[in-house]
Amino acid sequence: MPDLEETPGETASHAEEPRHETDAERRRRRAQFLRELNEAKALRDRVQPRRARAARMRQAMRMRTFRW
């Protein structure tokens, strides 16, 4: 596969130019990740209702026994 090989010039150009993302870009990527994570959790809860109910019951028990 010759198109997957990198020439020595390509690797050097990537190493010389570090990309620093701004705080806004990082927050945007994090917000997107958290949205997708919550969507995946909601889908899992819909697909496995018994496991979701057991997890809710365990969380409720933890909250009842938590001491402030």
Coordinates of C-alpha atoms in Angstrom, one line a residue:
M1 CA 0.0 0.0 0.0
P2 CA 2.1 2.9 -1.2
D3 CA -0.5 5.6 -0.4
L4 CA -0.2 4.8 3.4
E5 CA 3.5 5.4 3.5
E6 CA 4.6 8.8 4.9
T7 CA 7.5 10.7 3.4
P8 CA 10.1 12.1 5.8
G9 CA 9.0 15.6 5.0
E10 CA 5.4 15.0 6.1
T11 CA 6.4 13.8 9.6
A12 CA 8.7 16.7 10.2
S13 CA 6.1 19.3 9.2
H14 CA 3.6 17.8 11.8
A15 CA 6.2 17.8 14.5
E16 CA 7.2 21.5 13.9
E17 CA 3.7 22.8 14.1
P18 CA 2.0 21.9 17.4
R19 CA -1.7 22.9 17.3
H20 CA -2.9 24.6 20.5
E21 CA -6.7 24.5 20.8
T22 CA -8.5 27.4 22.5
D23 CA -10.6 27.0 25.6
A24 CA -13.7 27.6 23.6
E25 CA -12.8 24.7 21.2
R26 CA -12.0 22.4 24.1
R27 CA -15.3 23.3 25.8
R28 CA -17.2 22.8 22.6
R29 CA -15.6 19.3 22.1
R30 CA -16.3 18.4 25.7
A31 CA -20.0 19.5 25.5
Q32 CA -20.4 17.4 22.3
F33 CA -18.8 14.4 24.1
L34 CA -21.1 14.8 27.1
R35 CA -24.2 15.1 24.9
E36 CA -23.3 11.9 23.1
L37 CA -22.5 10.1 26.4
N38 CA -25.9 11.1 27.8
E39 CA -27.6 9.9 24.6
A40 CA -25.8 6.6 24.7
K41 CA -26.8 6.1 28.4
A42 CA -30.4 6.9 27.6
L43 CA -30.3 4.4 24.7
R44 CA -28.8 1.7 27.0
D45 CA -31.5 2.4 29.6
R46 CA -34.3 2.0 27.0
V47 CA -32.7 -1.2 25.6
Q48 CA -32.1 -2.8 29.0
P49 CA -34.9 -1.7 31.3
R50 CA -34.3 -4.3 34.0
R51 CA -30.7 -3.3 34.4
A52 CA -31.6 0.4 34.3
R53 CA -34.2 -0.1 37.1
A54 CA -31.6 -2.0 39.2
A55 CA -29.1 0.8 38.7
R56 CA -31.7 3.4 39.8
M57 CA -32.5 1.3 42.9
R58 CA -28.8 1.0 43.8
Q59 CA -28.4 4.8 43.3
A60 CA -31.4 5.5 45.5
M61 CA -30.0 3.2 48.2
R62 CA -26.7 5.0 48.1
M63 CA -28.4 8.4 48.4
R64 CA -30.5 7.1 51.4
T65 CA -27.4 5.9 53.2
F66 CA -25.2 8.9 52.4
R67 CA -24.3 11.0 55.4
W68 CA -23.8 14.7 55.0

